[in-house]
XYZ file of C-alpha atoms in Angstrom:
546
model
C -136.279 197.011 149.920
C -136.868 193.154 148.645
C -133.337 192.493 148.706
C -132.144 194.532 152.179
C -135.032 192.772 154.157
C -134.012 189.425 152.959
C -130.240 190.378 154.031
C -131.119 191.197 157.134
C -133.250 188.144 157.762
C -130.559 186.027 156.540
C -128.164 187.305 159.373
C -130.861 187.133 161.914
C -131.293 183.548 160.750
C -127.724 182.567 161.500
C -127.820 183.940 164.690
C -127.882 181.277 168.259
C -130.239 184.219 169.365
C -133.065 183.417 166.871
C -132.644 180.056 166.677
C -135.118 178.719 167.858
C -137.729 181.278 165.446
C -139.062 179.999 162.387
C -138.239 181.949 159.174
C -141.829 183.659 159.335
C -140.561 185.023 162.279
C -137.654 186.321 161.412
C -139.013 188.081 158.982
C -141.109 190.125 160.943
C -138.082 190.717 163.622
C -136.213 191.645 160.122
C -138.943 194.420 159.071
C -138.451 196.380 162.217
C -134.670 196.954 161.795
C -132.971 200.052 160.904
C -129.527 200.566 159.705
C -127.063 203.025 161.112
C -123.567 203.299 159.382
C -120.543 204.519 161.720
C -117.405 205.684 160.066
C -114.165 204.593 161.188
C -113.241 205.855 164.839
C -116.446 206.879 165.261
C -118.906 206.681 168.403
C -121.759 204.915 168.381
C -122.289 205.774 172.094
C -120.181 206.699 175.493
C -120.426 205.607 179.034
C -124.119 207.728 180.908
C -125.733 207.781 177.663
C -129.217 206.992 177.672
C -129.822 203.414 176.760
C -132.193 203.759 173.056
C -131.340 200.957 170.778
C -130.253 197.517 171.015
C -127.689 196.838 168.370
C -127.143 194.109 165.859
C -123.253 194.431 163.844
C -123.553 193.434 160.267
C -120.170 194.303 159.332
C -116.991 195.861 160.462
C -115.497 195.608 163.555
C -116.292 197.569 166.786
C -114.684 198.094 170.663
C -116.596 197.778 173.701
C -115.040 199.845 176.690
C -116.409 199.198 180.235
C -116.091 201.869 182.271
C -116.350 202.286 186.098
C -116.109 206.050 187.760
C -114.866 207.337 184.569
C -111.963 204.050 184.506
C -111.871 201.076 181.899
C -112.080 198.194 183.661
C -112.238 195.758 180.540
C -112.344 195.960 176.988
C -113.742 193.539 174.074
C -113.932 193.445 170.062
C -117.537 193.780 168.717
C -117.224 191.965 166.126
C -120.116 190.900 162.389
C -122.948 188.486 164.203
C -122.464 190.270 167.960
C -125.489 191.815 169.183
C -125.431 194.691 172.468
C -126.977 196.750 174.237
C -129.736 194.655 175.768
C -128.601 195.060 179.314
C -129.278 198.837 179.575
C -132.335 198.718 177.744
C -134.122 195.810 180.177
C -132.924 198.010 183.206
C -134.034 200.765 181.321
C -130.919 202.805 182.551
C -128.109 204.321 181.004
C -124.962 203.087 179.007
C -122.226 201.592 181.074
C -119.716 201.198 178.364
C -118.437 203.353 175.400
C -118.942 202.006 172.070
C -116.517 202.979 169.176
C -116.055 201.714 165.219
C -112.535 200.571 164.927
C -112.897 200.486 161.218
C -116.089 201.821 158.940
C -118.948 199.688 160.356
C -122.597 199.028 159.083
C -125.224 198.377 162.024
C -129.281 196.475 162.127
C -131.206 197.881 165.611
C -134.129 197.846 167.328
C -135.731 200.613 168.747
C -136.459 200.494 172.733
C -140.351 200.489 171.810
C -139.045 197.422 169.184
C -137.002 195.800 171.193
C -139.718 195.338 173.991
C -142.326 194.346 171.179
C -140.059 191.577 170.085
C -139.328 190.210 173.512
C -143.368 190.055 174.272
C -144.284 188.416 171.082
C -140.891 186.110 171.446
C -140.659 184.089 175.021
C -138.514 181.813 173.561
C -135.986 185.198 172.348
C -136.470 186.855 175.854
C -135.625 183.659 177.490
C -132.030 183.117 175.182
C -131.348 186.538 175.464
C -131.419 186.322 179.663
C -129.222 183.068 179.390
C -126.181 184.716 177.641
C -126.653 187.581 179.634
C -126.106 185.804 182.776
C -123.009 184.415 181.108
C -121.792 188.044 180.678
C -122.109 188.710 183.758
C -120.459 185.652 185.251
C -117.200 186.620 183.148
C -117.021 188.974 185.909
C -116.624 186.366 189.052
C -113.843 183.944 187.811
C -110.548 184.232 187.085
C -109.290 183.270 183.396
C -105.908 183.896 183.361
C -105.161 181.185 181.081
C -106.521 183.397 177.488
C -104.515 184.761 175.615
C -104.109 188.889 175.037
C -106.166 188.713 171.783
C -108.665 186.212 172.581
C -112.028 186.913 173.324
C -114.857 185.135 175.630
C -117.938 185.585 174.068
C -120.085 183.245 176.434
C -119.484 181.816 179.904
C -122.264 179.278 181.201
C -122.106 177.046 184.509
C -123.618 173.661 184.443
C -127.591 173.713 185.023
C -128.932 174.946 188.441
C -131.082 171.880 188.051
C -128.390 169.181 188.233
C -126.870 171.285 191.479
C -130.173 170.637 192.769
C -130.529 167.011 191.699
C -126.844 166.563 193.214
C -128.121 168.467 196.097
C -131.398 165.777 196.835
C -128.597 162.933 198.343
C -127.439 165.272 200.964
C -130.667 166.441 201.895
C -132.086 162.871 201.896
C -129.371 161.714 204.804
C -130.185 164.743 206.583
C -134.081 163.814 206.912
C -132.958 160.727 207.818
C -130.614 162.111 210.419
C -133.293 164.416 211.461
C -135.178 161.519 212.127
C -132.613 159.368 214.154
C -132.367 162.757 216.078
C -136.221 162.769 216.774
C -136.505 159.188 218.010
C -133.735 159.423 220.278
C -135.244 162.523 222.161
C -138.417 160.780 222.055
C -138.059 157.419 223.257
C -135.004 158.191 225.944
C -133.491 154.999 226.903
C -129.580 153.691 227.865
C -128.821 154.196 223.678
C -130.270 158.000 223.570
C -126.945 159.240 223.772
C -125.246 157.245 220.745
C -128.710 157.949 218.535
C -128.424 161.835 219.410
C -124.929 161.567 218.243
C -125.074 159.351 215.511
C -128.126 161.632 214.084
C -125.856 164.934 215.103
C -123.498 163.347 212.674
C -125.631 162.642 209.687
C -127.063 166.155 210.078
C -123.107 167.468 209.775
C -122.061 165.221 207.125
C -125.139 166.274 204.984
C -124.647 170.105 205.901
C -120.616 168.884 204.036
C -121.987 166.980 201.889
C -123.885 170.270 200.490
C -121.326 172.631 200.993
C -118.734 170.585 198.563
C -121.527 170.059 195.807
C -122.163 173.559 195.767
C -118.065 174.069 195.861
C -117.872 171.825 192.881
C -121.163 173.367 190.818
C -119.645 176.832 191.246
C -116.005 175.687 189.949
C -117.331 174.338 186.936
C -117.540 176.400 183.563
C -117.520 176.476 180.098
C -116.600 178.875 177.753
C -116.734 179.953 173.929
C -114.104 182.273 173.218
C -112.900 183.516 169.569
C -110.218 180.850 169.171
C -111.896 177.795 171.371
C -114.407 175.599 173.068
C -113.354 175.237 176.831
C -114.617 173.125 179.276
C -113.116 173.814 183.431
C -113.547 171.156 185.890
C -112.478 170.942 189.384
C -113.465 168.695 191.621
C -112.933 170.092 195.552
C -109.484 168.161 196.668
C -109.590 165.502 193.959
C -109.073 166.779 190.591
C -108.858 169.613 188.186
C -109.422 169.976 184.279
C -109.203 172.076 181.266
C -110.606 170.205 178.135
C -110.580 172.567 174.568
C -110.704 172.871 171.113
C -110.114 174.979 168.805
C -113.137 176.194 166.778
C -111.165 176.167 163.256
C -111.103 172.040 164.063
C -114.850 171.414 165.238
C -116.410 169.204 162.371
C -119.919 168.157 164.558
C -121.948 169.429 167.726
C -124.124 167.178 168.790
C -126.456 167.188 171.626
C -127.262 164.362 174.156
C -130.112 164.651 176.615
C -131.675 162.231 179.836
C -135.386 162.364 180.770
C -133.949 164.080 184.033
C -132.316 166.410 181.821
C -135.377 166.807 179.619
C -137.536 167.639 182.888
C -135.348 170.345 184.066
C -133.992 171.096 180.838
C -130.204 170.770 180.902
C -127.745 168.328 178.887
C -124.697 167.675 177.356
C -122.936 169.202 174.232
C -120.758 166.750 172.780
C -117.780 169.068 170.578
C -116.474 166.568 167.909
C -113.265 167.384 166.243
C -111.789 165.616 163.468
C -111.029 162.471 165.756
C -111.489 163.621 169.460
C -114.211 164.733 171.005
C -115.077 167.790 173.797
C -118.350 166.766 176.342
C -119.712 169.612 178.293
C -122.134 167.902 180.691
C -125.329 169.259 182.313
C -125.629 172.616 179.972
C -128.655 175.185 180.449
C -130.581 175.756 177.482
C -128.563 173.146 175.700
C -130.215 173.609 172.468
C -128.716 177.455 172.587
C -125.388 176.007 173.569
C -125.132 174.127 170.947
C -126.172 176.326 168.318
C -123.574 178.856 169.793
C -120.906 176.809 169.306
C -121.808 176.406 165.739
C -122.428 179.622 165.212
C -119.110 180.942 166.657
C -117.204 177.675 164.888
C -118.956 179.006 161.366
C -117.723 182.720 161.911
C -114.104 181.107 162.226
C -114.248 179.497 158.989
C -116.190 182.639 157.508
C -113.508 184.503 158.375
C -110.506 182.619 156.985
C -112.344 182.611 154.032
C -112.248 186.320 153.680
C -109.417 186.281 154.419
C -108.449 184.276 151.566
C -110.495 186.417 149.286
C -108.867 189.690 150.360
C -105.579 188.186 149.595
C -106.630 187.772 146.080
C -108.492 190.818 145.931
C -105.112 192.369 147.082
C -103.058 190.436 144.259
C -105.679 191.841 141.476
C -105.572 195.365 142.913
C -101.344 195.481 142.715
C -101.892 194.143 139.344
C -103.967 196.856 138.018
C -101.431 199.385 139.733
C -104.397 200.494 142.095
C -102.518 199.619 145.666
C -104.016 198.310 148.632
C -107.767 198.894 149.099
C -109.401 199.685 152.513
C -110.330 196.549 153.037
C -107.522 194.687 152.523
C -105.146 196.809 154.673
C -107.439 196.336 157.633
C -108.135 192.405 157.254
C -105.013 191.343 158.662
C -104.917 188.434 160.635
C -105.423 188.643 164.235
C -101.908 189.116 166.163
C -101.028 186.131 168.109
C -101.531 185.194 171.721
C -98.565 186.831 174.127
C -96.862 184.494 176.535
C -96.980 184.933 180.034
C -93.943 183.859 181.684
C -93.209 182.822 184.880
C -89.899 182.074 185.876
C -88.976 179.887 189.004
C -86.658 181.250 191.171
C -85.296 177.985 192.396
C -82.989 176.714 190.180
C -82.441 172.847 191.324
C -86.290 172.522 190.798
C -86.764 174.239 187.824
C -88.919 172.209 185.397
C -89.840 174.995 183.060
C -87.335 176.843 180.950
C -87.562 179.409 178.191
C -84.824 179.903 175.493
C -86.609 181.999 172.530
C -89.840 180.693 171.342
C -88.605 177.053 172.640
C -90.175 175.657 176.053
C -88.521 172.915 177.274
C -90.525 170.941 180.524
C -89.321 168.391 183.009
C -91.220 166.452 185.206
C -92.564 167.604 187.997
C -90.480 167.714 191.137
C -91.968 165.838 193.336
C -91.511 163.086 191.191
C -87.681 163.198 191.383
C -88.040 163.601 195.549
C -90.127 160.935 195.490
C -88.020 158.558 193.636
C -84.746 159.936 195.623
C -86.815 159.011 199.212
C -85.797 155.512 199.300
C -82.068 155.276 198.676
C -81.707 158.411 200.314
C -82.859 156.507 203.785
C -81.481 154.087 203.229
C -77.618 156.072 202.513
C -79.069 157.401 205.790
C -80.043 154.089 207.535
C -76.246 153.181 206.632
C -74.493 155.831 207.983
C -76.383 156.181 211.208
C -76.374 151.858 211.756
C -72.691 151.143 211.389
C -71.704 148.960 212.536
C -74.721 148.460 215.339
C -77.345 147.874 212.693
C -75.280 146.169 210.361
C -73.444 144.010 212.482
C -70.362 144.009 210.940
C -66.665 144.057 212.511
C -64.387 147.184 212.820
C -62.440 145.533 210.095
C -61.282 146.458 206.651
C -63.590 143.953 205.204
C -66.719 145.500 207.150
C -65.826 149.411 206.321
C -65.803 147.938 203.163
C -69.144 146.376 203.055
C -70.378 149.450 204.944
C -68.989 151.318 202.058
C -70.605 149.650 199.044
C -73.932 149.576 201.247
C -73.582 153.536 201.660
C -72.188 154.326 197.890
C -75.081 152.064 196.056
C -78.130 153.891 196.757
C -76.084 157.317 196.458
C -75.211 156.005 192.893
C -79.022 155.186 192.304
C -79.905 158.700 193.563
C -77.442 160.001 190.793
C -78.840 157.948 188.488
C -82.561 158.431 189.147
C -81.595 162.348 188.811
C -79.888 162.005 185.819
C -83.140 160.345 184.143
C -85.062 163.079 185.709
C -82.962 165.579 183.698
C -83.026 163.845 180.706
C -86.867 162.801 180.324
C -88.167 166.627 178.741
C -90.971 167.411 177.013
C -90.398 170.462 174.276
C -92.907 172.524 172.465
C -90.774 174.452 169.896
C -92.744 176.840 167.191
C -93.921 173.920 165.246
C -93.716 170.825 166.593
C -94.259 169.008 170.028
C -91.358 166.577 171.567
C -91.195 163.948 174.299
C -88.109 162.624 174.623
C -87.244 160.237 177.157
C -83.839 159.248 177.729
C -82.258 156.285 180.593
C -78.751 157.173 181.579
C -76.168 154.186 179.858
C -79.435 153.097 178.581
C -81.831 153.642 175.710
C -83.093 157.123 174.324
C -86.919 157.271 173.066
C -88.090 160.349 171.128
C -92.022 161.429 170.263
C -92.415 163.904 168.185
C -95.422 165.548 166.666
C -96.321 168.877 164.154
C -98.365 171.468 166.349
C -100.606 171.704 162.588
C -101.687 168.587 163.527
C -103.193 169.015 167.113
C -107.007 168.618 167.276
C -107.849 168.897 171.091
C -106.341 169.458 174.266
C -106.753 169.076 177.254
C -104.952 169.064 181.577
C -105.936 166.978 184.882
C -104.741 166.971 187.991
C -106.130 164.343 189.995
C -105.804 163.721 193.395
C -104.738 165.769 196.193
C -101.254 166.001 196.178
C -101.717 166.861 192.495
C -104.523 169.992 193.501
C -101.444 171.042 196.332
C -98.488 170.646 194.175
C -99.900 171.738 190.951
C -98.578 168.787 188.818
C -100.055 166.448 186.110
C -100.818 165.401 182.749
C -101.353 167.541 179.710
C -102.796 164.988 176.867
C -102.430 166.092 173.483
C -104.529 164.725 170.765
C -103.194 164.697 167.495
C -105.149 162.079 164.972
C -105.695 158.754 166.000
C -103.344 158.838 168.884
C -102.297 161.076 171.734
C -99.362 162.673 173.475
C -98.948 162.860 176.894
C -96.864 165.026 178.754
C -96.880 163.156 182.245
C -96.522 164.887 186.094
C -95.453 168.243 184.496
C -95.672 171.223 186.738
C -98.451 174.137 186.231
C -100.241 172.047 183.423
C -102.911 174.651 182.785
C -99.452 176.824 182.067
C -98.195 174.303 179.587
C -101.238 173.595 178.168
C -101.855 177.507 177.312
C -97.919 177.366 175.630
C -98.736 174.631 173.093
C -102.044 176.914 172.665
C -100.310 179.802 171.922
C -97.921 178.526 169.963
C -100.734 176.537 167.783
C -102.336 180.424 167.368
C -98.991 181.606 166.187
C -98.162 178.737 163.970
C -101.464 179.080 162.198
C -100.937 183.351 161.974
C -97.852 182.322 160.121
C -99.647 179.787 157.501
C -102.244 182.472 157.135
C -99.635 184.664 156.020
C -97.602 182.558 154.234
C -100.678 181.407 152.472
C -101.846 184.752 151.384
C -98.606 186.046 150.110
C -98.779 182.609 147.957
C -101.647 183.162 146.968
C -101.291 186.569 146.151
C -97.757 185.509 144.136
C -99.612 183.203 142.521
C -102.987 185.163 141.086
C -100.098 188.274 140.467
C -98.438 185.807 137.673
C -101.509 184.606 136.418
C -102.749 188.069 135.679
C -99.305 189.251 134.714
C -99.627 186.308 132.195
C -102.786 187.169 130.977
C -102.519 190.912 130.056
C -99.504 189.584 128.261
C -101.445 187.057 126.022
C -104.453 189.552 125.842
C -101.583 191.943 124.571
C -100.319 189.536 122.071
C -103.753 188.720 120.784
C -104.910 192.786 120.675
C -101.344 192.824 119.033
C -101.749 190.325 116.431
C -105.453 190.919 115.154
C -104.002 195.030 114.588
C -101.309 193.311 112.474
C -104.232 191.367 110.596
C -106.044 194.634 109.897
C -102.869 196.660 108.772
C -102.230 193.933 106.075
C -105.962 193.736 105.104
């Protein structure tokens, strides 16, 4: 009893959840859990069933199906560390979602009577518990089409209501003050009423704008913690648009930064450090939670390469001993990797994204190729439309001829300043990432670096031709330096290829890994019931001659 209570007090102690409880605490949370063991494909509970228990997994894997008038509407992996069921217990209503084992699963929970108890004695649980609820449910209001099939969001936060608010006092400010302009003119009349009414009548309007696009810009902003990554999404309202990430297998720190502002209405920044870049999510609610999340999630990732690991081997010892392939290791295979979705462009003169096998190959955006065809292109024009009244020249041989050369040079530039178009392309191939820039008659540059090596990434596109066109910069961070692919089209697009493509690289080295590994403990046992065979063989010789 010793031993399962300190178990399940350990997991409670790794959990964001309980985080902020001392170990005391946890205890006592610890003493009031039961277990409940599901067998593979079994039901823990469907869609209209009463809402008992909230749920705790402690190992095994589990699949949460949302259902709406009898329809799944969404799916996700429950998965050891992930707690449920909280929702339909606070409401105090029945199950929404159908719960299944995917593969023989042990579960801690609370009863209802429990669960309430610990809530009442633990403000500072209650309070977590609401905050990644809330993220749940905001899951449900954006659109992420940028994750992958297998990938996972397991929290979804805005930035604190307080710093809308905060944002929120300037606008409000110049609309007292054009409140006031308003009030004096009405009140003291005069030849200037007029221009104070209006000028007032526009401070009023500008604030009322002024509002509207902070609140715009509050709403677009979100971070998330999925399976694979930390994200951060930015966009600014007609200025600029970001996706900063990193993957949780590369997060070395989390640190935590906070302003007496912050302190006061209790939001601030999570600062995601990878081996040499780093990932800031400003203004977070409950930024001691975030940040404990993010370790949490970033510990379960190595936690579960490391099993991964260990199954191999306990594979190789199994096919050894003749035994075959336990349960376990035939169901810890590694994840399957992210599918691709493609999206062809129809026009084929534009076309800066092209798929042959797993190979992407980008060009620049094409705006940037009109844009840099716009001059000559008027002035080809200028020359055809002028001659010889613009120019000047005489109906002569020697002024067709001058005309000529005029109208052929900035066609030639146009061909040129195509040509480089074509031939600067950025490539993301299974393993590696290459920019290669090349000038027609001219010299040929080539970046290249390994996908294993990529610590961060992250998209902007900044201004408002950038928001309309969809074009930017994807910046790569690899080491001490970084790669940018510059005024690509769709960058969020691009940026989720090298993603994917990271994902499937490192599905490969898992594998590779564990079939060395498992080659490698297979000889070493092979060579060891041989010597242990020699030796048993030997000291029977010794007897026989005694």
């Amino acid at each position: 009893m010793v031993t399962a209570l300190a178990e399940r007090a350990a997991l409670l102690k790794d959990l964001a959840l309980f985080g902020a409880l001392n170990e005391e605490q946890i205890e006592l949370i610890a003493g009031k859990l039961h277990e409940h063991k599901l067998p593979a494909n079994g039901l823990l509970y469907g869609a209209g069933d009463r809402a008992e228990n909230f749920y705790i997994v402690a190992s095994g894997r589990l699949l949460n199906q949302d259902l709406h008038e009898g329809s799944r509407v969404g799916e996700y992996l429950l998965e050891p560390g992930d707690s449920f069921g909280a929702e339909a217990l606070l409401n105090e209503g029945e199950r929404l979602s159908a719960v299944s084992a995917l593969r023989p699963s042990r579960l801690l929970y609370l009863t209802g009577k429990d669960f309430r108890w610990m809530l009442a004695e633990f403000p500072e649980v209650a309070a977590s518990l609401q905050f990644m609820m809330a993220g749940r449910k905001l899951l449900g209001e954006v659109n992420l089409d940028f994750l992958g099939a297998s990938e996972v969001v397991h929290y979804a936060s805005r930035r604190h209501i307080g710093y809308l608010w905060f944002r929120l006092a300037r606008a409000m400010l110049l609309a007292i003050v054009g409140l006031l302009v308003f009030s004096f003119a009405i009140s003291t009349g005069g030849q200037l009423q007029f221009y104070f009414i209006l000028g007032g009548a526009f401070l009023i309007c500008f604030a009322g704008g002024w509002a509207v696009w902070e609140g715009l810009n509050w709403r677009n902003d979100l971070y998330l913690i999925t399976n694979q990554r930390v994200v951060w999404l930015e966009q600014e309202l007609l200025r600029s648009s970001s996706r900063i990430e990193a993957p949780l297998a590369s997060i070395q720190s989390v640190n935590l930064q906070t302003s007496l502002m912050g302190r006061i209405l209790g939001f601030g920044t999570v600062i995601v450090r990878t081996f040499t870049g780093t990932v800031q999510i400003p203004h977070v609610g409950f930024p001691v939670l975030a940040k404990a999340l993010i370790e949490e999630y970033a510990g379960r990732t190595r936690k579960k390469d490391r099993e991964t690991r260990h199954d191999s081997i306990r594979q190789a010892v199994r096919e050894s001993l003749g035994e075959g392939a336990n349960e376990r290791g035939a169901t810890s295979a590694p994840r399957p990797a992210m599918q691709m979705r493609e999206r062809p462009n129809r026009f084929a003169l534009f076309r800066t994204r092209t798929v042959q096998g797993d190979t992407v190959t980008y060009h620049k955006h094409w705006f940037t190729l009109v844009r840099g065809l716009t001059l000559p292109a008027l002035i080809a024009l200028a020359v055809l439309i002028g001659r010889p009244y613009l120019l000047g020249l005489p109906a002569s041989g020697l002024g067709w001829l001058i005309t000529l050369a005029a109208f052929i040079t900035p066609v030639l530039l146009m061909g040129y300043r195509i040509l480089d178009w074509q031939n600067d392309v950025y490539v993301v191939t299974p393993e590696a990432l290459i920019d290669s820039e090349k000038k027609p008659l001219g010299s040929e540059v080539i970046k290249s670096a390994p996908l294993a090596n990529v610590l961060s990434l992250e998209n902007h596109k900044v201004g408002l031709l950038g928001l309309l066109l969809n074009y930017g910069v994807v910046r790569v961070n690899i080491g001490d330096t970084s790669l940018d692919f510059a005024n690509v089209a769709n960058p969020a697009q691009v940026q989720q290829d090298i993603f994917a493509r990271m994902e499937a690289l490192k599905l490969t080295h898992e594998r590779s890994a564990a079939d060395e590994e498992r080659r490698r403990m297979t000889e070493w046992l092979r060579v060891y019931e041989e010597e242990r065979g020699a030796g048993n063989g030997a000291a029977e010789n010794e007897q026989a001659v005694e």
